[in-house]
CSV table of C-alpha atoms and ligand atoms in Angstrom, one decimal:
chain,number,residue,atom,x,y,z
T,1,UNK,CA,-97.6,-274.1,36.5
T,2,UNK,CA,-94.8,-275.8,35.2
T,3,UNK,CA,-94.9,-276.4,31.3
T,4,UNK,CA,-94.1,-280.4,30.1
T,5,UNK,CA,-91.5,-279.2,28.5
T,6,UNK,CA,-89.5,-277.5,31.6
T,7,UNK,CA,-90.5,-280.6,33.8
T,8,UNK,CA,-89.1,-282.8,31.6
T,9,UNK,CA,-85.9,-280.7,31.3
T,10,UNK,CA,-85.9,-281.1,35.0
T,11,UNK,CA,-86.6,-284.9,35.1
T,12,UNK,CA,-83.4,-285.6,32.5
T,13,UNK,CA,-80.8,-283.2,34.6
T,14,UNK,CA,-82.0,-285.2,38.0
T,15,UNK,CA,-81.4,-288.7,35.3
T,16,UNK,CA,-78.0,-286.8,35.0
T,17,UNK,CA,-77.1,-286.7,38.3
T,18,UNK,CA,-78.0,-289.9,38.9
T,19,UNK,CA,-76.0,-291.0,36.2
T,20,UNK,CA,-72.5,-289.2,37.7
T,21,UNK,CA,-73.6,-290.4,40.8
T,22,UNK,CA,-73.7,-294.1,39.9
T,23,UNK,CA,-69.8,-294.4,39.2
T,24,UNK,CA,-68.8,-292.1,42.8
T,25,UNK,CA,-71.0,-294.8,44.7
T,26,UNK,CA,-69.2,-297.7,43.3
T,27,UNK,CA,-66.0,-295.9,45.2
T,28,UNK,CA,-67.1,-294.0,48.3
T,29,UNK,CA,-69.3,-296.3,50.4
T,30,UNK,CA,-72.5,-295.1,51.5
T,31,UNK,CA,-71.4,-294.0,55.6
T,32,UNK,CA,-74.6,-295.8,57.0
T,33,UNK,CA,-75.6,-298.8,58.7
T,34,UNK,CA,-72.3,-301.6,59.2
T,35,UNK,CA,-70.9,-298.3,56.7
T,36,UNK,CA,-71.3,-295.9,59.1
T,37,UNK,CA,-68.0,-293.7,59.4
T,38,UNK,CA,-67.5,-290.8,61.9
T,39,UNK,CA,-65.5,-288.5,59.8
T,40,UNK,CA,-68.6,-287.8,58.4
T,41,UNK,CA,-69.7,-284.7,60.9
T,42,UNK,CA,-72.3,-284.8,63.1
T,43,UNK,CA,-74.2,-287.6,63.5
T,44,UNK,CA,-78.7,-288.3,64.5
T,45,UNK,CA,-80.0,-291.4,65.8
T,46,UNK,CA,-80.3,-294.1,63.4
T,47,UNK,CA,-84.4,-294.5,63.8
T,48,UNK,CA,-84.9,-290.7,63.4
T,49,UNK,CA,-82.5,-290.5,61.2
T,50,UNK,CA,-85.3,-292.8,59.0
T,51,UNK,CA,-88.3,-291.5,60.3
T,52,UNK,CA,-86.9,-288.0,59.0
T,53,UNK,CA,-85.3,-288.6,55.5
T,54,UNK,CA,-88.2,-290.8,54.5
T,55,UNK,CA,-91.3,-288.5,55.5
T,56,UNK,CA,-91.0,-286.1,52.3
T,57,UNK,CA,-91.1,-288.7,49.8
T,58,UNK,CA,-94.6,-289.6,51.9
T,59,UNK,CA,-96.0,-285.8,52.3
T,60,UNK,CA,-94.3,-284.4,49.2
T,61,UNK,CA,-95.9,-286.9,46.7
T,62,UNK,CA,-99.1,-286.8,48.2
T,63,UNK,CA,-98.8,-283.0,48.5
T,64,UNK,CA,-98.4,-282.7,44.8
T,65,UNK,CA,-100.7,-285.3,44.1
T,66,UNK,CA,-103.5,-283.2,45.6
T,67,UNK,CA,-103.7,-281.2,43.3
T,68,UNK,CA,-104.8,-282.9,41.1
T,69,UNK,CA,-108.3,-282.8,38.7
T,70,UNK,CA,-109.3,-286.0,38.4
T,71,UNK,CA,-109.2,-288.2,41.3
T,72,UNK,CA,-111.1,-291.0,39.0
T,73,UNK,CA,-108.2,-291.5,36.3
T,74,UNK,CA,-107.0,-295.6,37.0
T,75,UNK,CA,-104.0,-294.8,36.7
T,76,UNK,CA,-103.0,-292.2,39.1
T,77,UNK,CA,-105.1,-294.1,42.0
T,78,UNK,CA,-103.0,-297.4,41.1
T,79,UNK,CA,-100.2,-294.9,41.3
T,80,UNK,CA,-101.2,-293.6,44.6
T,81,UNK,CA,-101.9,-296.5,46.1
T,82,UNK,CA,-98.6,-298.2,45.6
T,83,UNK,CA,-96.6,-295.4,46.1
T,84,UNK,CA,-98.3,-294.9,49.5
T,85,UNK,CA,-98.1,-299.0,50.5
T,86,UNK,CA,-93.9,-298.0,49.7
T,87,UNK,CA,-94.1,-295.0,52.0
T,88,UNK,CA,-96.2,-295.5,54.8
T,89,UNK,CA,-94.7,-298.2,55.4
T,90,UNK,CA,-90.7,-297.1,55.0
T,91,UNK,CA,-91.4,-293.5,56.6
T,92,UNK,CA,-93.9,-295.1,59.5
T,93,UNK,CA,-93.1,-298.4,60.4
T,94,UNK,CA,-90.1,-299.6,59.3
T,95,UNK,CA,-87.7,-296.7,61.5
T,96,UNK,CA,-89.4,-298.3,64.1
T,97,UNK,CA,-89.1,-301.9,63.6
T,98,UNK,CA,-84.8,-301.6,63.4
T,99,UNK,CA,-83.0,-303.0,65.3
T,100,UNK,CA,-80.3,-300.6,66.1
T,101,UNK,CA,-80.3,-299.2,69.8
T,102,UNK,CA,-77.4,-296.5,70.4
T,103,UNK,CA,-76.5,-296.3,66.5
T,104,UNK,CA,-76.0,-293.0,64.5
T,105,UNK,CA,-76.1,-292.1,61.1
T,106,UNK,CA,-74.4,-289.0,59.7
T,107,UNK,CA,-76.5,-286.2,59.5
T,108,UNK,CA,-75.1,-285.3,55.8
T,109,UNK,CA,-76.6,-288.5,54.9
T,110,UNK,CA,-79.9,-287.8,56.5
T,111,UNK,CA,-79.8,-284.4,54.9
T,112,UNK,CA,-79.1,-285.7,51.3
T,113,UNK,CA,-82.2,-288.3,51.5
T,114,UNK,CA,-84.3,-285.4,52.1
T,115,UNK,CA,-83.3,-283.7,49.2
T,116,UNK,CA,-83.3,-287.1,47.1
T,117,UNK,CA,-87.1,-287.6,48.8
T,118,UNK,CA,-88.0,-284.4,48.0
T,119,UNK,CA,-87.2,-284.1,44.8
T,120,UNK,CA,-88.3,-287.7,43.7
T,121,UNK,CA,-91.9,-287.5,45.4
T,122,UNK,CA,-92.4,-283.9,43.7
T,123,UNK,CA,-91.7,-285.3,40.0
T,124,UNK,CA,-93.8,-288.5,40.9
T,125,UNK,CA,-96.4,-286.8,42.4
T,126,UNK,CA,-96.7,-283.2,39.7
T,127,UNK,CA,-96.6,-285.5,37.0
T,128,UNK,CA,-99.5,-287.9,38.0
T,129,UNK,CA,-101.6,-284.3,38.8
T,130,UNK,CA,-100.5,-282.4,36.1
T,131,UNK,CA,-99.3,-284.6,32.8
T,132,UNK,CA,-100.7,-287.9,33.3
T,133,UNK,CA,-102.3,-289.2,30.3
T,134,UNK,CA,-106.3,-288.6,30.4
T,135,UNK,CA,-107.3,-291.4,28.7
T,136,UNK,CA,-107.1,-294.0,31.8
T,137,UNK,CA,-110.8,-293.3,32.9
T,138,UNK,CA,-111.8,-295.0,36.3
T,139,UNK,CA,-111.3,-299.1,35.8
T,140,UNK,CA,-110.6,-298.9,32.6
T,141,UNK,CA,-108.9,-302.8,31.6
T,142,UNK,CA,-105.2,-301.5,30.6
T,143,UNK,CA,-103.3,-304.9,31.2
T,144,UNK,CA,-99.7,-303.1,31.2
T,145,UNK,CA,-100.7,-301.3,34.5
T,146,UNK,CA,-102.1,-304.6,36.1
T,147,UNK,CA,-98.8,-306.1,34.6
T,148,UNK,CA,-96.9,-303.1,36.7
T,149,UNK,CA,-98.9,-302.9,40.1
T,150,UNK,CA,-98.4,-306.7,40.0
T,151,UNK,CA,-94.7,-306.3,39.5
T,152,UNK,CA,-94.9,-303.5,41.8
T,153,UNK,CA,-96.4,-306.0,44.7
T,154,UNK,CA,-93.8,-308.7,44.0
T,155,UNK,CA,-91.0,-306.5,44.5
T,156,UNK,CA,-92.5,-305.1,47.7
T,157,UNK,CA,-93.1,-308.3,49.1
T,158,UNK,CA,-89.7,-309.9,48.4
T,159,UNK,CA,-88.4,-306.7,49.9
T,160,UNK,CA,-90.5,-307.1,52.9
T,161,UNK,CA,-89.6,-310.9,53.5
T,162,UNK,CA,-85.9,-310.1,53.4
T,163,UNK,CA,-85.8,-306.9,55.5
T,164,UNK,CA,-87.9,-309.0,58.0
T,165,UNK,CA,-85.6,-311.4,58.0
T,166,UNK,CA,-82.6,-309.6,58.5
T,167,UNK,CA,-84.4,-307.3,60.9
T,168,UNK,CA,-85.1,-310.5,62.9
T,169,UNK,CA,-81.2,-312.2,63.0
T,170,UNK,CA,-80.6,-309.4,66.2
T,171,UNK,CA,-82.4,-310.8,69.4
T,172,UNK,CA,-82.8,-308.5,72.0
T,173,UNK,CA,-80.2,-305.5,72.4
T,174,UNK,CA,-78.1,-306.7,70.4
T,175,UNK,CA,-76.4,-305.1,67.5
T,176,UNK,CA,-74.2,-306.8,66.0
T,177,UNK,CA,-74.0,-309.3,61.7
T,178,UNK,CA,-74.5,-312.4,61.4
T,179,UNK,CA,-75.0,-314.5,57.8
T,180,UNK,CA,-78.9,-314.2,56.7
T,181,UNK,CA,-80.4,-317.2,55.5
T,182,UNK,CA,-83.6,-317.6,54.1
T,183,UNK,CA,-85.7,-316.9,51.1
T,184,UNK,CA,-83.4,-315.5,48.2
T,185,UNK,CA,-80.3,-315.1,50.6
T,186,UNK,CA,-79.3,-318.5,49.3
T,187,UNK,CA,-78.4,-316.9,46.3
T,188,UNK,CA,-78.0,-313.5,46.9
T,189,UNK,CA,-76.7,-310.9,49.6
T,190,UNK,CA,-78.9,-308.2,49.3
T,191,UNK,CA,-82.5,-309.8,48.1
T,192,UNK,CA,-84.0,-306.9,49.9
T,193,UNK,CA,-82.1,-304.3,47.5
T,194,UNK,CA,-83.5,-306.8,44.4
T,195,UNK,CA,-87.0,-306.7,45.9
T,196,UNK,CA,-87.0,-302.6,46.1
T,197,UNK,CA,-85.5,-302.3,42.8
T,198,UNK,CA,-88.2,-304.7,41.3
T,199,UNK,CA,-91.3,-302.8,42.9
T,200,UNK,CA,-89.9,-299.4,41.2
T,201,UNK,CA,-89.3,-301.1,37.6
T,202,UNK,CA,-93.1,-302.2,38.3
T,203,UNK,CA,-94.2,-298.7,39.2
T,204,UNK,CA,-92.3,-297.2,35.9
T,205,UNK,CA,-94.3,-300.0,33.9
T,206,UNK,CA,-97.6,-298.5,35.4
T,207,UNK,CA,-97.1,-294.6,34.7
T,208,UNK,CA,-94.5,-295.2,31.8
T,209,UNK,CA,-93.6,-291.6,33.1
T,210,UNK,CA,-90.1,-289.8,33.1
T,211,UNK,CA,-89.8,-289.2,36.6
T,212,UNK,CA,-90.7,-292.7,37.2
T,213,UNK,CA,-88.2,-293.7,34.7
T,214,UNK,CA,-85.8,-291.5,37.0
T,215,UNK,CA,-86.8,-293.1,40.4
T,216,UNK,CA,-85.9,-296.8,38.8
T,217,UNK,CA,-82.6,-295.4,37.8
T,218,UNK,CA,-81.9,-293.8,41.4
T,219,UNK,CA,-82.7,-297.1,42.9
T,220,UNK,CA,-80.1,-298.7,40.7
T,221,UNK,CA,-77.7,-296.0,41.4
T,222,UNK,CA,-78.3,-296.1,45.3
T,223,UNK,CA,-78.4,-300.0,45.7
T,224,UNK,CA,-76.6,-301.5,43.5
T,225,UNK,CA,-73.0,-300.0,44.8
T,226,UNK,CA,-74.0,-300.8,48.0
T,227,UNK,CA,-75.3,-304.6,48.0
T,228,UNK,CA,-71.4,-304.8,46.3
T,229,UNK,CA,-70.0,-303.4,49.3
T,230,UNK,CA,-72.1,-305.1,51.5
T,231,UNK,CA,-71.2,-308.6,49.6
T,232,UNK,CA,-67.5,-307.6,50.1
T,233,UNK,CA,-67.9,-306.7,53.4
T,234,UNK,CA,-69.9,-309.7,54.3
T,235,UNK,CA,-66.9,-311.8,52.5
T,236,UNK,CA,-64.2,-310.1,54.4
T,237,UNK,CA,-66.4,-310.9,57.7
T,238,UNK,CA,-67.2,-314.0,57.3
T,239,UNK,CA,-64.3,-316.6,56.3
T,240,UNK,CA,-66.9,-318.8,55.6
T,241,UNK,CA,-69.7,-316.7,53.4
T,242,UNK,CA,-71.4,-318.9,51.0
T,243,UNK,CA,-69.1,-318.8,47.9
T,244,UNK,CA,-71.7,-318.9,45.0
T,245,UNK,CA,-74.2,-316.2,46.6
T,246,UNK,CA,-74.2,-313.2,44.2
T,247,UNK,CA,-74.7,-309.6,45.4
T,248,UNK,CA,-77.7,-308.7,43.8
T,249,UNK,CA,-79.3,-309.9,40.7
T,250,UNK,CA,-79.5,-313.6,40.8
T,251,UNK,CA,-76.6,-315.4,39.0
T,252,UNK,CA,-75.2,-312.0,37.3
T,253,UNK,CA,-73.8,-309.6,39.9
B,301,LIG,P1,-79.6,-303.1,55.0
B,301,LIG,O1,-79.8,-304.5,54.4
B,301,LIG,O2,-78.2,-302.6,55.1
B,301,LIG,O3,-80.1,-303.2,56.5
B,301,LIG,C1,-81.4,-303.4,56.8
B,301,LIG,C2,-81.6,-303.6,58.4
B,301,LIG,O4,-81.1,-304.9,58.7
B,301,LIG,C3,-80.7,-302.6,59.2
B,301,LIG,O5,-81.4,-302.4,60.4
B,301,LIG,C4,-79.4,-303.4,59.4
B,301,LIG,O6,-78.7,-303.0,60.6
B,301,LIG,C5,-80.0,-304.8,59.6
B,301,LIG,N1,-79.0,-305.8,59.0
B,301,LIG,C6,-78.6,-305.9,57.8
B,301,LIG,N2,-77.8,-307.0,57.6
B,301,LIG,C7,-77.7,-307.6,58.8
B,301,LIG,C8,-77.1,-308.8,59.2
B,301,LIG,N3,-76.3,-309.5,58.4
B,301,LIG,N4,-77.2,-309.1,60.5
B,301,LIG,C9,-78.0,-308.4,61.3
B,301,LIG,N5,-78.6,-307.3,61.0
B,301,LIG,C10,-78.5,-306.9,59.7
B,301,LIG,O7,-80.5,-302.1,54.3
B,301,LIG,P2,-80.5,-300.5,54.3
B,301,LIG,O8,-80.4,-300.0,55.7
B,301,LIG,O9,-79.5,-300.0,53.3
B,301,LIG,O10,-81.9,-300.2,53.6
B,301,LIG,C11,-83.1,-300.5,54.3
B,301,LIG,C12,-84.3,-300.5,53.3
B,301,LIG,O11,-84.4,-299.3,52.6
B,301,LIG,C13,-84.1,-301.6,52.3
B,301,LIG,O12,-85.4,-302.2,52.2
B,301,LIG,C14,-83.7,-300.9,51.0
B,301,LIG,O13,-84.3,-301.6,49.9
B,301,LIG,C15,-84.4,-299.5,51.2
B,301,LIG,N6,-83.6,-298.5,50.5
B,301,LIG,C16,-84.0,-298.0,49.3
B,301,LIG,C17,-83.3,-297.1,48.6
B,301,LIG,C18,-83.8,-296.5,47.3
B,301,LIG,O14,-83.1,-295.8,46.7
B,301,LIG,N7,-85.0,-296.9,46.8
B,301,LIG,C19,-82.0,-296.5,49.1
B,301,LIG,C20,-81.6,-297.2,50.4
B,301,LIG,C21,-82.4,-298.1,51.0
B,301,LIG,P3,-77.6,-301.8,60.5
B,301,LIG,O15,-78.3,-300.6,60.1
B,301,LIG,O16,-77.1,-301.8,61.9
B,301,LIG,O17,-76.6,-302.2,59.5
């Protein structure tokens, strides 16, 4: 057993990282997808590559979640129940639904998601068995996690929308970019990358938990260097990219 005070010593130095992360990100594009670089070792098939580095955030959450005491607190089944619409989804379906016969990822990259994925679903899913609050008993009316599944939900669907259609611009075998349009890509590049980042802000507003706290900043520090890149790529591609679309949060950046 891990005492609160250790896990949260844990939960600040993977903050930390994060943090360092953030500015190396914003200079060394992430190798994968139109990124993808082969000077980056060996390289897995794209869909595997998914299907493997999104699994343990699935099994490791839910691994640590078993153990908990108190399967009735309202809080850790809202937590469990979003968490899992996330996963299942990213880890099951979505490798499956790309678009991206013949393509490789680096396997580095593969291999650093795991440890990302493992590390995030073990804080998420210890804390909500070992340190969440006790007071949440089964349907209790605590508006600020309605508040937070409901932002949760938003997030996840403008996600969903936007993935779909991107995932839907390739017809057939094909492989290749062309402009999205649709939805919030009138405004913005990446509205799928605004949409993930919203659903974790709403999952933090639910627990109001440090490692949830930590998995909003990762998100940040993930997507937000790379909708830049992939607003200055699409720019650079694309003489004639809409010129008021913004990369990621509407009408800021
Ligand atoms: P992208 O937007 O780069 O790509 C999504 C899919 O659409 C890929 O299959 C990509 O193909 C294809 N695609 C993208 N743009 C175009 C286009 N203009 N024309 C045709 N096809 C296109 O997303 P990511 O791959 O970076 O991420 C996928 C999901 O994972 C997103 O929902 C994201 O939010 C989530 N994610 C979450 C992270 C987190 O920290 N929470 C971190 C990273 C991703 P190709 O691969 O060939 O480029």
């Amino acid at each position: 057993m891990i005492t609160l005070e250790n896990f949260n010593l844990i939960c600040w130095i993977w903050i930390g990282i994060g943090v360092v992360t953030f500015p190396i990100l914003l200079k060394v594009k992430q190798p994968y997808g139109r990124h993808t670089r082969k000077n980056w070792g060996a390289m897995i098939n794209n869909k595997l590559g998914w299907f493997l580095m999104e699994l343990p955030a699935l099994l490791v959450f839910l691994f640590f979640v078993s153990k908990t005491e108190n399967w009735f607190n309202f809080m850790l089944i809202i937590a469990v129940s979003l968490w899992s619409l996330h996963y299942v989804h990213r880890a099951v379906i979505f490798p499956f639904r790309l678009k991206t016969k013949g393509k490789k990822m680096p396997v580095i990259i593969m291999l650093s998601a795991v440890f990302f994925n493992t590390v995030n679903g073990f804080i998420n899913g210890y804390w909500l068995a070992k340190f969440i609050p006790e007071d949440n008993i089964l349907f209790s009316n605590d508006l600020r996690m309605v508040i937070g599944a409901t932002v949760f939900v938003i997030g996840f669907i403008i996600n969903q929308y936007h993935d779909q259609i991107l995932l839907g611009l390739r017809k057939g075998k094909d492989t290749g970019y062309q402009i999205p349009n649709g939805g919030m890509f009138k405004i913005l590049s990446c509205p799928n990358y605004f949409g993930e980042i919203i659903s974790w802000l709403g999952f933090f507003i639910v627990t109001l938990s440090l490692p949830a706290l930590a998995f909003f900043i990762w998100t940040l520090v993930n997507l937000v260097p790379r909708a830049l890149d992939h607003h200055r790529w699409y720019q650079s591609e694309f003489p004639d990219y809409p010129s008021k679309r913004k990369a990621i949060f509407p009408f800021l950046l």
